[in-house]
Short mmCIF file of C-alpha atoms and ligand atoms in Angstrom, two decimals:
data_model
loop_
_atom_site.label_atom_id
_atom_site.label_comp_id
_atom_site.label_asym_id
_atom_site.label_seq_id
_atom_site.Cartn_x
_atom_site.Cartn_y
_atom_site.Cartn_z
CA UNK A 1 7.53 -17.62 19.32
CA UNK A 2 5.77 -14.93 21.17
CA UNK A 3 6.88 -11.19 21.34
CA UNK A 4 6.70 -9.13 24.49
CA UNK A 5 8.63 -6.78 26.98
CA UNK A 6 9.50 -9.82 29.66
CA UNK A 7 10.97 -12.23 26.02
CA UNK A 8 13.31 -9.23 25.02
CA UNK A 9 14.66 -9.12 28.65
CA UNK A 10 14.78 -12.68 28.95
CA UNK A 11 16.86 -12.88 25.66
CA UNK A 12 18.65 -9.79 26.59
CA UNK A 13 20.15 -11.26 29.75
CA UNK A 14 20.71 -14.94 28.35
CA UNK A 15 22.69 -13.41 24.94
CA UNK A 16 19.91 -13.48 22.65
CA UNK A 17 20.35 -17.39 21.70
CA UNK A 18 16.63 -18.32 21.77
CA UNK A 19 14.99 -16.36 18.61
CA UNK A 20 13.94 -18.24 16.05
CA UNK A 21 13.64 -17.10 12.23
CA UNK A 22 10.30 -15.91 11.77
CA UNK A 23 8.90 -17.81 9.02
CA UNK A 24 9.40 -21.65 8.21
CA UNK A 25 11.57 -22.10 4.69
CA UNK A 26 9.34 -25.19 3.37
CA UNK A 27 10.38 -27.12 -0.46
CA UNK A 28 6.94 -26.83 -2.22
CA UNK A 29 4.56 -29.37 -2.01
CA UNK A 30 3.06 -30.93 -5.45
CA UNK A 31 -0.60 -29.54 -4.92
CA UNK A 32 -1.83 -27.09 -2.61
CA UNK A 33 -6.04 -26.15 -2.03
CA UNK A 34 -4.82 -22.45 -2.70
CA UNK A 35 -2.03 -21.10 -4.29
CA UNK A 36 -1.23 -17.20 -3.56
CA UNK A 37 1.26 -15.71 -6.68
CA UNK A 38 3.22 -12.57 -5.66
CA UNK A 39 5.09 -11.97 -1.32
CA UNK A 40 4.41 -8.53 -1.00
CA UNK A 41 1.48 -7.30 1.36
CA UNK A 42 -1.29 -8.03 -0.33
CA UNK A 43 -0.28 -11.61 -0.82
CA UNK A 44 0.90 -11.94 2.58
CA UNK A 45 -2.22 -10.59 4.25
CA UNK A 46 -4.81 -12.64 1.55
CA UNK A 47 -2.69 -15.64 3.32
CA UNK A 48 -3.04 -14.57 6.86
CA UNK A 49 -6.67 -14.29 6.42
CA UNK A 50 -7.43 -16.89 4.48
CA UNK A 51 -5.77 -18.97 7.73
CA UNK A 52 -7.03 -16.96 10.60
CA UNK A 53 -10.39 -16.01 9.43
CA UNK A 54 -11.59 -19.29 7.33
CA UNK A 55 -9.33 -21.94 8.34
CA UNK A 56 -7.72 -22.47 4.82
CA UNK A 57 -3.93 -23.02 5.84
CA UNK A 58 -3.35 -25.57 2.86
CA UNK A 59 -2.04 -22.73 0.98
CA UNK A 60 1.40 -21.39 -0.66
CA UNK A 61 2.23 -18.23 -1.34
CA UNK A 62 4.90 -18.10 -4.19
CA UNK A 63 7.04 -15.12 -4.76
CA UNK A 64 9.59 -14.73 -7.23
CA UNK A 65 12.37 -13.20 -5.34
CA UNK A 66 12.38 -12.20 -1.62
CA UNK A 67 9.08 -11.64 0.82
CA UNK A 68 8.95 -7.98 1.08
CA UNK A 69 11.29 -6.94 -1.77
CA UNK A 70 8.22 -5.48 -4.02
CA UNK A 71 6.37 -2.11 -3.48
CA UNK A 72 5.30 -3.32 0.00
CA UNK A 73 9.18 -2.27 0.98
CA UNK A 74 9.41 0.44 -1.22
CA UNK A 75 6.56 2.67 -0.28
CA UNK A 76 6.77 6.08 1.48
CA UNK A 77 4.30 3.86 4.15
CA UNK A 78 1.25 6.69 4.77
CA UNK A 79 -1.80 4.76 6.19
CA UNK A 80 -4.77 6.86 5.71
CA UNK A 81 -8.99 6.91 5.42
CA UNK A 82 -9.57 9.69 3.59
CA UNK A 83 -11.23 8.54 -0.01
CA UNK A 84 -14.18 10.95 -0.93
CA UNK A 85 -16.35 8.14 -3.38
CA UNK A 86 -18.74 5.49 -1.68
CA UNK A 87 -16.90 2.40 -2.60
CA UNK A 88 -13.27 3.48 -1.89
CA UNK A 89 -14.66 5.59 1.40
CA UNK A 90 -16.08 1.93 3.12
CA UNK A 91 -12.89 -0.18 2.10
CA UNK A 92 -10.10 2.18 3.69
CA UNK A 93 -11.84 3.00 6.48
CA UNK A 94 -12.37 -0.79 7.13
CA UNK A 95 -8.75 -1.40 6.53
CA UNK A 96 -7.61 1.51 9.04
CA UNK A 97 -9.63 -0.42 11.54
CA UNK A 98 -7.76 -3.35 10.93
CA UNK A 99 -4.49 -1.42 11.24
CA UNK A 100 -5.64 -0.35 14.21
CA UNK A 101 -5.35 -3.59 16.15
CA UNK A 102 -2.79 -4.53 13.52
CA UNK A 103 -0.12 -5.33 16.57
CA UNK A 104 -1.81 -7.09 18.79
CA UNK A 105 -3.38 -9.29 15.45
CA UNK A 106 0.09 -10.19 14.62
CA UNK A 107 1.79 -9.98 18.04
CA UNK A 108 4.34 -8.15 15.63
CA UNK A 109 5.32 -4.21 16.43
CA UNK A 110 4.88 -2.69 12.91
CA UNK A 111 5.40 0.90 14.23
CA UNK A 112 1.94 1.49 13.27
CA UNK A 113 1.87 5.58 14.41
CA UNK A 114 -1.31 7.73 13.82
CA UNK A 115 0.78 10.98 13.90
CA UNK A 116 -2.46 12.99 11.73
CA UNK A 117 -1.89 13.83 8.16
CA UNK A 118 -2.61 17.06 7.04
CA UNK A 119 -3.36 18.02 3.28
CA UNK A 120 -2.39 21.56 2.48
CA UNK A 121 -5.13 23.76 -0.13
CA UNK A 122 -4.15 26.81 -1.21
CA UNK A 123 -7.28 28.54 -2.92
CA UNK A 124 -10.71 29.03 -2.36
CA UNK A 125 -11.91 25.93 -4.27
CA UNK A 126 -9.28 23.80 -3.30
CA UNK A 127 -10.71 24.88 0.77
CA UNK A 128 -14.07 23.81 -0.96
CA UNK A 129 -13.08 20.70 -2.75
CA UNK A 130 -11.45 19.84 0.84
CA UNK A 131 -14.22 20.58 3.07
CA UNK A 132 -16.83 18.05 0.79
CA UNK A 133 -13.62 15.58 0.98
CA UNK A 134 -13.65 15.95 5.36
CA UNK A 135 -17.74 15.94 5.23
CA UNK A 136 -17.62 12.15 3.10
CA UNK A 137 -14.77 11.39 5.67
CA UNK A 138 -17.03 12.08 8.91
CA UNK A 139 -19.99 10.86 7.06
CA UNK A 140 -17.82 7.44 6.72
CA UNK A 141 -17.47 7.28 10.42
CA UNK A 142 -13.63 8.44 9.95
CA UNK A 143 -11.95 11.34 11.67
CA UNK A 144 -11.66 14.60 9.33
CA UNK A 145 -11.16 18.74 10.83
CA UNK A 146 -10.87 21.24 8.13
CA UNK A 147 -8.02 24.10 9.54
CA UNK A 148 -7.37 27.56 8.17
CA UNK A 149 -4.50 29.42 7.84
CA UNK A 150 -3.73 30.02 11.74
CA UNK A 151 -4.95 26.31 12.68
CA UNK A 152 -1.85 25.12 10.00
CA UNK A 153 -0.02 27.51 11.59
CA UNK A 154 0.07 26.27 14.63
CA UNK A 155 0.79 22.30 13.79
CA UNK A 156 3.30 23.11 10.87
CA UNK A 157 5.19 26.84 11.83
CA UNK A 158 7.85 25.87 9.07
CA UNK A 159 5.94 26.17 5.79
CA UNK A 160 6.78 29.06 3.81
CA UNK A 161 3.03 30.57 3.84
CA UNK A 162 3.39 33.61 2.25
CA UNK A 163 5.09 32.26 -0.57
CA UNK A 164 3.66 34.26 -3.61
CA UNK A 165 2.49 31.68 -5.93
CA UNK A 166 1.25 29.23 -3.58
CA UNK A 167 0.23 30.81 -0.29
CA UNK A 168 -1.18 28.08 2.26
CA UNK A 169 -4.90 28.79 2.86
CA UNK A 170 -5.08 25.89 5.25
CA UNK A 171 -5.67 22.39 5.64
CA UNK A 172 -7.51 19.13 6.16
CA UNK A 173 -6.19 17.31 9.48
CA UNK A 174 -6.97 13.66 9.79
CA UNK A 175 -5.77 12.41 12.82
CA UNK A 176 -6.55 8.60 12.47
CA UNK A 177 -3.44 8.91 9.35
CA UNK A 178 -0.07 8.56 9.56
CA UNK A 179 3.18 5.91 8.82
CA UNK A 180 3.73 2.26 9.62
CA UNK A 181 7.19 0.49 9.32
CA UNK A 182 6.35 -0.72 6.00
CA UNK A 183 8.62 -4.09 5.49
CA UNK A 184 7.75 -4.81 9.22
CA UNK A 185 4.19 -5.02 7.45
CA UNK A 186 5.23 -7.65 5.15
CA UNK A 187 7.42 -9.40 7.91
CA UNK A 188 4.51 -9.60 10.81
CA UNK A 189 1.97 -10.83 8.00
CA UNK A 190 4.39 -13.79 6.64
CA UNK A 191 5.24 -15.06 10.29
CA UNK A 192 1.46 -14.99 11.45
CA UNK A 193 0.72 -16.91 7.89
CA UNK A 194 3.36 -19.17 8.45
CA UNK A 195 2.73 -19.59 12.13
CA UNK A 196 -0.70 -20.66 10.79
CA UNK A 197 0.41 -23.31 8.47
CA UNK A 198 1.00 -21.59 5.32
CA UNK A 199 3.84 -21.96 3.19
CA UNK A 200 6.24 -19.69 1.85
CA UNK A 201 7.70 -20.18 -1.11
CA UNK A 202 10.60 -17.75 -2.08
CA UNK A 203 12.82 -17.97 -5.06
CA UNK A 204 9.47 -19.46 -6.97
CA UNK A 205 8.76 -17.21 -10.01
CA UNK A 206 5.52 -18.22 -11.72
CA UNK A 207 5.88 -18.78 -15.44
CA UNK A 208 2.57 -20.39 -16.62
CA UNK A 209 -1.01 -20.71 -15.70
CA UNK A 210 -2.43 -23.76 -16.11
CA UNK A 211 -6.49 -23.97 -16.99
CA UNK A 212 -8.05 -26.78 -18.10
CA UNK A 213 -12.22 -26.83 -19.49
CA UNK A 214 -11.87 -23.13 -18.25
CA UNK A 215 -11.36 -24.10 -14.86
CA UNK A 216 -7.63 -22.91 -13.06
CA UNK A 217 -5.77 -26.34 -12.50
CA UNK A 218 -2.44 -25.01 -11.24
CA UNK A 219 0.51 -23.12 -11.77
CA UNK A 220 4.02 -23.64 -13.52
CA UNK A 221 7.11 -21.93 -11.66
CA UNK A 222 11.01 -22.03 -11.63
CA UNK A 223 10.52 -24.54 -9.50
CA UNK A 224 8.16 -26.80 -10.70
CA UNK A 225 4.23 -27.41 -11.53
CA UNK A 226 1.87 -27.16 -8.33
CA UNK A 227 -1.40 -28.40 -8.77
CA UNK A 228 -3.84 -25.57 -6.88
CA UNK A 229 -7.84 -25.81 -6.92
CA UNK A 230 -7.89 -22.11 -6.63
CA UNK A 231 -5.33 -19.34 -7.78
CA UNK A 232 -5.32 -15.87 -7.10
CA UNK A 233 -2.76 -13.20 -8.50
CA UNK A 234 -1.53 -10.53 -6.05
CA UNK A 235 1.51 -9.35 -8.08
CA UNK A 236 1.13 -5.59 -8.05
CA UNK A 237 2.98 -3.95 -11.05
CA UNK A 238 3.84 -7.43 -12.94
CA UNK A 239 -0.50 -7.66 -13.02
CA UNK A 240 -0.69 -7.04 -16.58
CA UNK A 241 2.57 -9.90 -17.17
CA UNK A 242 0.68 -12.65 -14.97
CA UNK A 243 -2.63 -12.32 -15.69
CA UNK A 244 -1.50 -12.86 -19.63
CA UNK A 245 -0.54 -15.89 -18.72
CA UNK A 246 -4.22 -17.00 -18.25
CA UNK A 247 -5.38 -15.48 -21.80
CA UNK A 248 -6.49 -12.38 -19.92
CA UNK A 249 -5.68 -8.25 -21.22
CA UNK A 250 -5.90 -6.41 -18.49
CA UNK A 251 -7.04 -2.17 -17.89
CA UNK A 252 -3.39 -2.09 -15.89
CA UNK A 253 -0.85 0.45 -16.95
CA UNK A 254 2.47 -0.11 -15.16
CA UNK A 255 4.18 3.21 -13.69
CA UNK A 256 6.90 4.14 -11.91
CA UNK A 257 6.87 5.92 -8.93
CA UNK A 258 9.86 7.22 -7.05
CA UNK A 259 10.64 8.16 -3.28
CA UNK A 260 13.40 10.06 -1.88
CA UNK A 261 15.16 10.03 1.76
CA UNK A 262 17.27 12.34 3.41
CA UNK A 263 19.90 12.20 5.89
CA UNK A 264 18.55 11.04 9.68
CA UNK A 265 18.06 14.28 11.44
CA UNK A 266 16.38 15.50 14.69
CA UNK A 267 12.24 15.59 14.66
CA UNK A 268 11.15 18.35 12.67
CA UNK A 269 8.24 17.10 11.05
CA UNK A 270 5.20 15.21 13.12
CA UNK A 271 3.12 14.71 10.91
CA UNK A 272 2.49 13.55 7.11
CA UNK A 273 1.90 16.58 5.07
CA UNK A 274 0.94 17.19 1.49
CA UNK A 275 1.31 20.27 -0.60
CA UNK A 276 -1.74 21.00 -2.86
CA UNK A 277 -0.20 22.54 -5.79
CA UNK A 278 1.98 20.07 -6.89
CA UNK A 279 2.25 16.48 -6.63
CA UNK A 280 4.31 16.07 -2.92
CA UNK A 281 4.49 14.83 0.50
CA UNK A 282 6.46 13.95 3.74
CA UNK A 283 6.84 12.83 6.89
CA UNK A 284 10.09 11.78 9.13
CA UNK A 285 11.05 8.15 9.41
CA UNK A 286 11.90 7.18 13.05
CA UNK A 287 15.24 6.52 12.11
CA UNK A 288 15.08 10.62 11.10
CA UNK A 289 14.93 10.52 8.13
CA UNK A 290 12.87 13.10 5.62
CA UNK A 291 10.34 10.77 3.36
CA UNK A 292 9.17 12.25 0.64
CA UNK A 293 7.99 11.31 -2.69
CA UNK A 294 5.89 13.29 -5.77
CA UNK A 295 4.01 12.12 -8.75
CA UNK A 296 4.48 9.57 -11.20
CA UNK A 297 7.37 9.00 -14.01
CA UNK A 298 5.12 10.30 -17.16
CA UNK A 299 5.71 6.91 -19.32
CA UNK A 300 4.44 3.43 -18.69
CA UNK A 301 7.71 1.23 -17.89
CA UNK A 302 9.24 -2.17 -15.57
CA UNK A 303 12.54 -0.41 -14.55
CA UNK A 304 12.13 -0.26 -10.71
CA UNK A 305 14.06 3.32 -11.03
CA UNK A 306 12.73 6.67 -12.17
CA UNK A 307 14.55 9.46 -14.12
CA UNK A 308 15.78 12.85 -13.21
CA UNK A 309 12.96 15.00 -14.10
CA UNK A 310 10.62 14.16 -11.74
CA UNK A 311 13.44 14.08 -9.64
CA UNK A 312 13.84 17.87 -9.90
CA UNK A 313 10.08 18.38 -9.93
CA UNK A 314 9.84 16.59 -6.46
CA UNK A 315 12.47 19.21 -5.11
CA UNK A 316 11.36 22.17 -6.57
CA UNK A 317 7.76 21.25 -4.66
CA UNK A 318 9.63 21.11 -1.50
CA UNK A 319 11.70 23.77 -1.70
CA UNK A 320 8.45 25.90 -2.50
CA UNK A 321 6.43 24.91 0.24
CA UNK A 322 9.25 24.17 3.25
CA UNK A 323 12.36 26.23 2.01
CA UNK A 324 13.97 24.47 5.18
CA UNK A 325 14.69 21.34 3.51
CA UNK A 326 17.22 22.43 1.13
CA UNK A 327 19.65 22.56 3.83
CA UNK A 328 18.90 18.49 4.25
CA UNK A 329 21.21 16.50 1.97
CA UNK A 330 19.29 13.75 -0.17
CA UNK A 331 20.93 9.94 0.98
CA UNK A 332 19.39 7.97 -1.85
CA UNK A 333 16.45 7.56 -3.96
CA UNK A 334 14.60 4.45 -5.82
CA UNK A 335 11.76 3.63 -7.45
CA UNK A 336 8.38 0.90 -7.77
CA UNK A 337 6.32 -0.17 -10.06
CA UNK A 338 2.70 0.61 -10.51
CA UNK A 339 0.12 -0.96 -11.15
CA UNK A 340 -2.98 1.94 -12.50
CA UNK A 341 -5.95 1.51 -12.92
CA UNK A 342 -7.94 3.90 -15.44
CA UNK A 343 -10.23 5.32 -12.91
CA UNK A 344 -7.32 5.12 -9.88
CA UNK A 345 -9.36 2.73 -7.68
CA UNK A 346 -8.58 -0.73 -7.20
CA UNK A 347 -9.90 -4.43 -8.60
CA UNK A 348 -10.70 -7.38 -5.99
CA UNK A 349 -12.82 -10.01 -8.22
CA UNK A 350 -12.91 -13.29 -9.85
CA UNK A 351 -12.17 -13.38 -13.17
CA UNK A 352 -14.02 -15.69 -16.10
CA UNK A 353 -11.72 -18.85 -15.67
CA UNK A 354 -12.87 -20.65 -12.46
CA UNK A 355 -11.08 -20.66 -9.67
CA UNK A 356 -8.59 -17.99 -10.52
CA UNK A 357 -9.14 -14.70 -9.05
CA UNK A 358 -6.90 -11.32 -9.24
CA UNK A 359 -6.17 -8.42 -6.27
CA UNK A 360 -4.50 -5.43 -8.45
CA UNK A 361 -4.76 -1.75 -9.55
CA UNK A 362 -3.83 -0.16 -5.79
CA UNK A 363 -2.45 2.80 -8.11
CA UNK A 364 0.12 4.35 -5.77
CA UNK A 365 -2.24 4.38 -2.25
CA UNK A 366 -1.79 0.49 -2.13
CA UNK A 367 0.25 0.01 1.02
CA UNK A 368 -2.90 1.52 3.73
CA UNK A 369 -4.92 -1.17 2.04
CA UNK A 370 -3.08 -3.98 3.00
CA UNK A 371 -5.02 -5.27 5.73
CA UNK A 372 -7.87 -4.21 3.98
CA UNK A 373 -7.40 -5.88 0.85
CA UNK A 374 -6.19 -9.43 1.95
CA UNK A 375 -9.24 -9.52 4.49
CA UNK A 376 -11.26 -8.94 1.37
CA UNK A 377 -9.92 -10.99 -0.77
CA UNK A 378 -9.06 -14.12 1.46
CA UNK A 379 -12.99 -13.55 2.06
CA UNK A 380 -14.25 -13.68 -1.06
CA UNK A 381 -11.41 -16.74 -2.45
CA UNK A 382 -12.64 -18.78 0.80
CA UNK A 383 -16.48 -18.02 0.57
CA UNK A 384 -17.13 -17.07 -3.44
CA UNK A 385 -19.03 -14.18 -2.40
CA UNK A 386 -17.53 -10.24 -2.64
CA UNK A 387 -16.58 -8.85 1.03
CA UNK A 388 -19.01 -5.56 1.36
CA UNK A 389 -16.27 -3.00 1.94
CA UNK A 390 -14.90 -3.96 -1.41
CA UNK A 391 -17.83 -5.36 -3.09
CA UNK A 392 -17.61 -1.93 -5.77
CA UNK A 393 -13.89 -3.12 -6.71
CA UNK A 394 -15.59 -4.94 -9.27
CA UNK A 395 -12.88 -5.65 -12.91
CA UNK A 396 -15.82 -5.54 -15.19
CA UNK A 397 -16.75 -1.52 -14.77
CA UNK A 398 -13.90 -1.06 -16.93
CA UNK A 399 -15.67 -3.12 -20.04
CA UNK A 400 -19.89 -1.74 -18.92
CA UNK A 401 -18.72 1.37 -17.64
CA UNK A 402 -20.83 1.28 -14.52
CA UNK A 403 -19.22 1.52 -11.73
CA UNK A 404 -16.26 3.45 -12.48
CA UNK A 405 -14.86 5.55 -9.05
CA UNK A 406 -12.81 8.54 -10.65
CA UNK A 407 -11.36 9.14 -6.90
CA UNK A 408 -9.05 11.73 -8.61
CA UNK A 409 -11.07 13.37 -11.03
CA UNK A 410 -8.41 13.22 -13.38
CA UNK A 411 -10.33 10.58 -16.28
CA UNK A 412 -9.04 7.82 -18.43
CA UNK A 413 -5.81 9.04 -18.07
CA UNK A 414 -4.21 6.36 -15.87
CA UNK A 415 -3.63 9.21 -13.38
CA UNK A 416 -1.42 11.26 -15.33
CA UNK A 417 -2.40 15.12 -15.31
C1 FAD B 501 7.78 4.99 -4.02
C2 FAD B 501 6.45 4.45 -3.60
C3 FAD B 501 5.73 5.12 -2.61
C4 FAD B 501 4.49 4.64 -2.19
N1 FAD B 501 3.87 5.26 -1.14
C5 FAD B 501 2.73 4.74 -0.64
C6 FAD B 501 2.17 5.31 0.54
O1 FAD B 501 2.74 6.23 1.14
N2 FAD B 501 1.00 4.80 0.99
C7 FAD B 501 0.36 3.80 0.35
O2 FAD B 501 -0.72 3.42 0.79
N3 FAD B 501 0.90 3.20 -0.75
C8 FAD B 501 2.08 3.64 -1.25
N4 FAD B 501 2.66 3.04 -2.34
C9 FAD B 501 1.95 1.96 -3.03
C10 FAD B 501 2.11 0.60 -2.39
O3 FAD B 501 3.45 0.35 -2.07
C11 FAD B 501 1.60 -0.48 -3.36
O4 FAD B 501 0.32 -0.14 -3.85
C12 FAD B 501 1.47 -1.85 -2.69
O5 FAD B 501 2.62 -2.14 -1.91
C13 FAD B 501 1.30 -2.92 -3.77
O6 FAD B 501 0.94 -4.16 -3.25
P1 FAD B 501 1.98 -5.27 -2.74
O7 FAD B 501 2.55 -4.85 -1.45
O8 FAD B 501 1.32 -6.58 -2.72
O9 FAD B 501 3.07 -5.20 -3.91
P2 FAD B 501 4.51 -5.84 -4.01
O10 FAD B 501 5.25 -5.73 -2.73
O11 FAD B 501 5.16 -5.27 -5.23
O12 FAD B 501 4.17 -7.39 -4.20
C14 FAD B 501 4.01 -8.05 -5.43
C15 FAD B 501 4.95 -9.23 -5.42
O13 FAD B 501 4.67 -10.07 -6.52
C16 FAD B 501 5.88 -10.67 -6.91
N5 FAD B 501 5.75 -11.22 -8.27
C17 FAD B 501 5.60 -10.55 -9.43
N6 FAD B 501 5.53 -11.38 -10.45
C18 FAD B 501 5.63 -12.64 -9.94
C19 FAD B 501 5.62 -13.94 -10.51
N7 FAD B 501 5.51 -14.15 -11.84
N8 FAD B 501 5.76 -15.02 -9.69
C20 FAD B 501 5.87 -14.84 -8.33
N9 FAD B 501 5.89 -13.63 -7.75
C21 FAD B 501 5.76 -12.54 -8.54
C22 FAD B 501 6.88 -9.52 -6.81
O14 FAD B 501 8.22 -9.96 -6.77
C23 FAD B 501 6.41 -8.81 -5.55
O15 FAD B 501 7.14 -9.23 -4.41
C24 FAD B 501 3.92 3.49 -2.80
C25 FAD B 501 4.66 2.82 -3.76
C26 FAD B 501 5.91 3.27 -4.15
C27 FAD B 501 6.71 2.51 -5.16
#
């Protein structure tokens, strides 16, 4: 079932009888060549890929509730290329590419719009730390123009920028960023895998990992064993929970971090922005909404909901940087789960039982790497050999030490300040 302008008229004028659901509902098969654990986007795309670019559609992904229903539809849904270390710098700007012909891949319209983000500094070094961060970014190939004061001005006139404690300096545009339609993500990717032979199994909660002579053999779920010759776990902020059930201890921390969403209003805000002295952002939904989310809860936890404090740090942020907002009333608020890494960067690798690999540690920047990340990993399950862009996102640098890519500075501190 094809997509396009003359289909939506022809359904339009014949009472929309002919759409089909989007993915096929299939009982799981007894073996598969591949089995894919965790439905959000990173499992969906490792599937599309592993179909469209290596022919490998005897695969299943299995997800324990509903496609979509993880972080992949709970983001705030910025897509952006603008990582500073070699290593993370190659693998977004690979995966913006790839979200750049992201529709017309997937004949699906994600809502994919490069509206520019622009990160807000508000001190000398901050300008300084900023302009090394836009040189990497050029350097990369990527889009990245460092405004002052005026050049803010001009794209964002309702910042407060004389505010006292935080006066904006300026910013760093990059053009290329902006917001997708995040569970159309997760939708276009499962119908493309599905479309391609893949099956999707929902309502299939993996409870065991099966390994025999230290070789993967298959999986055990709510609904039965399935024998798989290769294995790969996708599962985001339940990481640390699956991968136990190989033997393995992972460097995961799981997090919470929370969004927020106002009322639908008229456009105000064009762009994503972020403040630089505390830990927020925003853009407008195209529904009108105000998106806008902060920093993480300060405790490791599994509760897909966050707690009132950073709650009120989130608004006092925005209320110091855009004093307009506090006339918007808040329409509800949620929360995901986490999956951080020590050094904030991400792990694509195989792991010391054969066959079995694991795709985890996207921190909270996981959703612009979704293309990215299953093109990488569908690459390297299909062929046995690391795809370059993500050849650093190696899960031993956490045992040597070599290797580590502190993209935030901020240490061993599983991102916490
Ligand atoms: C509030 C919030 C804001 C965010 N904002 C952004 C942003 O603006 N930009 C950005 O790039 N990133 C953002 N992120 C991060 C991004 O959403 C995640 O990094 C990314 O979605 C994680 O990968 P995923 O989509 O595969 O995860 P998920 O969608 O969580 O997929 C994992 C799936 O595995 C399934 N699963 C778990 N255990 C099992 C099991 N035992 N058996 C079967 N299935 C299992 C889960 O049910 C889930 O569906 C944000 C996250 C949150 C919560």
């Amino acid at each position: 079932m094809r997509f396009s302008a003359l289909r939506i008229l022809q359904e339009g004028l014949s009472g929309n009888k002919g759409w089909r659901p989007h993915w096929r509902d299939p009982a799981p098969k007894s073996e598969y060549d591949i089995v894919v654990i965790g439905g959000g986007g990173h499992g969906l795309s490792t599937a599309y890929y592993l179909a469209k670019e290596h022919g490998l559609s005897n695969v299943a992904v299995l997800e324990k509730r509903y496609l979509g229903g993880g972080n992949v539809g709970r983001n705030t849904t910025i897509v952006r290329a603008n990582y500073f270390l070699p290593g993370n710098s190659e693998f977004y700007s690979h995966s913006l590419k790839l979200w750049e012909g992201l529709e017309k891949d997937l004949n699906y319209n994600v809502m994919h719009s490069q509206r520019g983000l622009i990160n807000l500094f508000h001190s000398d070094g901050q300008r300084d730390a900023f302009a090394r961060r836009g040189n990497a970014m050029v350097n990369q190939g990527d889009d990245a123009e460092l405004l002052d004061r005026a050049g803010v001005q001009r794209y964002l006139p309702y910042l407060d920028f004389d505010n006292v404690r935080f006066p904006v300096y300026g910013g760093l545009l990059h053009k290329r960023g902006g917001t997708a339609r995040h569970d159309a993500v997760a939708w276009g990717y499962a119908r493309g895998a599905s479309d391609r032979g893949v099956d999707l199994i929902q309502n299939c909660e993996v409870t065991g990992i099966d390994i025999a002579n230290g070789k993967v053999t298959g999986v055990q779920t709510t609904r039965g064993a399935i024998r798989a010759k290769k294995v790969a776990i996708v599962v985001a902020g339940r990481s640390g929970q699956v991968a136990a059930m190989a033997g393995m201890r992972l460097p995961i921390e799981s997090h919470i971090l929370q969004a927020f969403v106002t009322e639908g209003l008229k456009p105000v805000i064009n762009h994503v922005v972020s403040f630089g002295m505390g830990h927020f952002y925003i853009s407008q939904s195209d529904k009108g909404g105000l998106v806008f989310g902060g920093d993480l809860d300060f405790y490791p936890s599994y509760a897909q909901r966050g707690n009132l404090p950073m709650a009120e740090h989130v608004m006092e942020a925005a209320m110091t940087l855009m004093p307009m907002i506090g006339k918007a009333k808040v329409l509800r608020s949620w929360g995901g789960i986490m999956d951080m890494t020590p050094d904030g960067s991400p792990i694509i690798d195989k792991t010391d039982t054969e066959g079995l690999f694991i795709d985890c540690g996207w921190c909270y920047g996981g959703f612009k790497a979704v293309p990215g990340s299953g093109f990488s990993f569908a690459h390297l399950i299909a062929t046995g050999q690391h795809h370059a862009p993500a050849a650093r996102f190696r899960l031993d640098r956490f045992r040597t030490g070599v290797g580590l890519m502190d993209e935030e500075g901020t240490g061993a501190q599983h991102n916490l300040h």
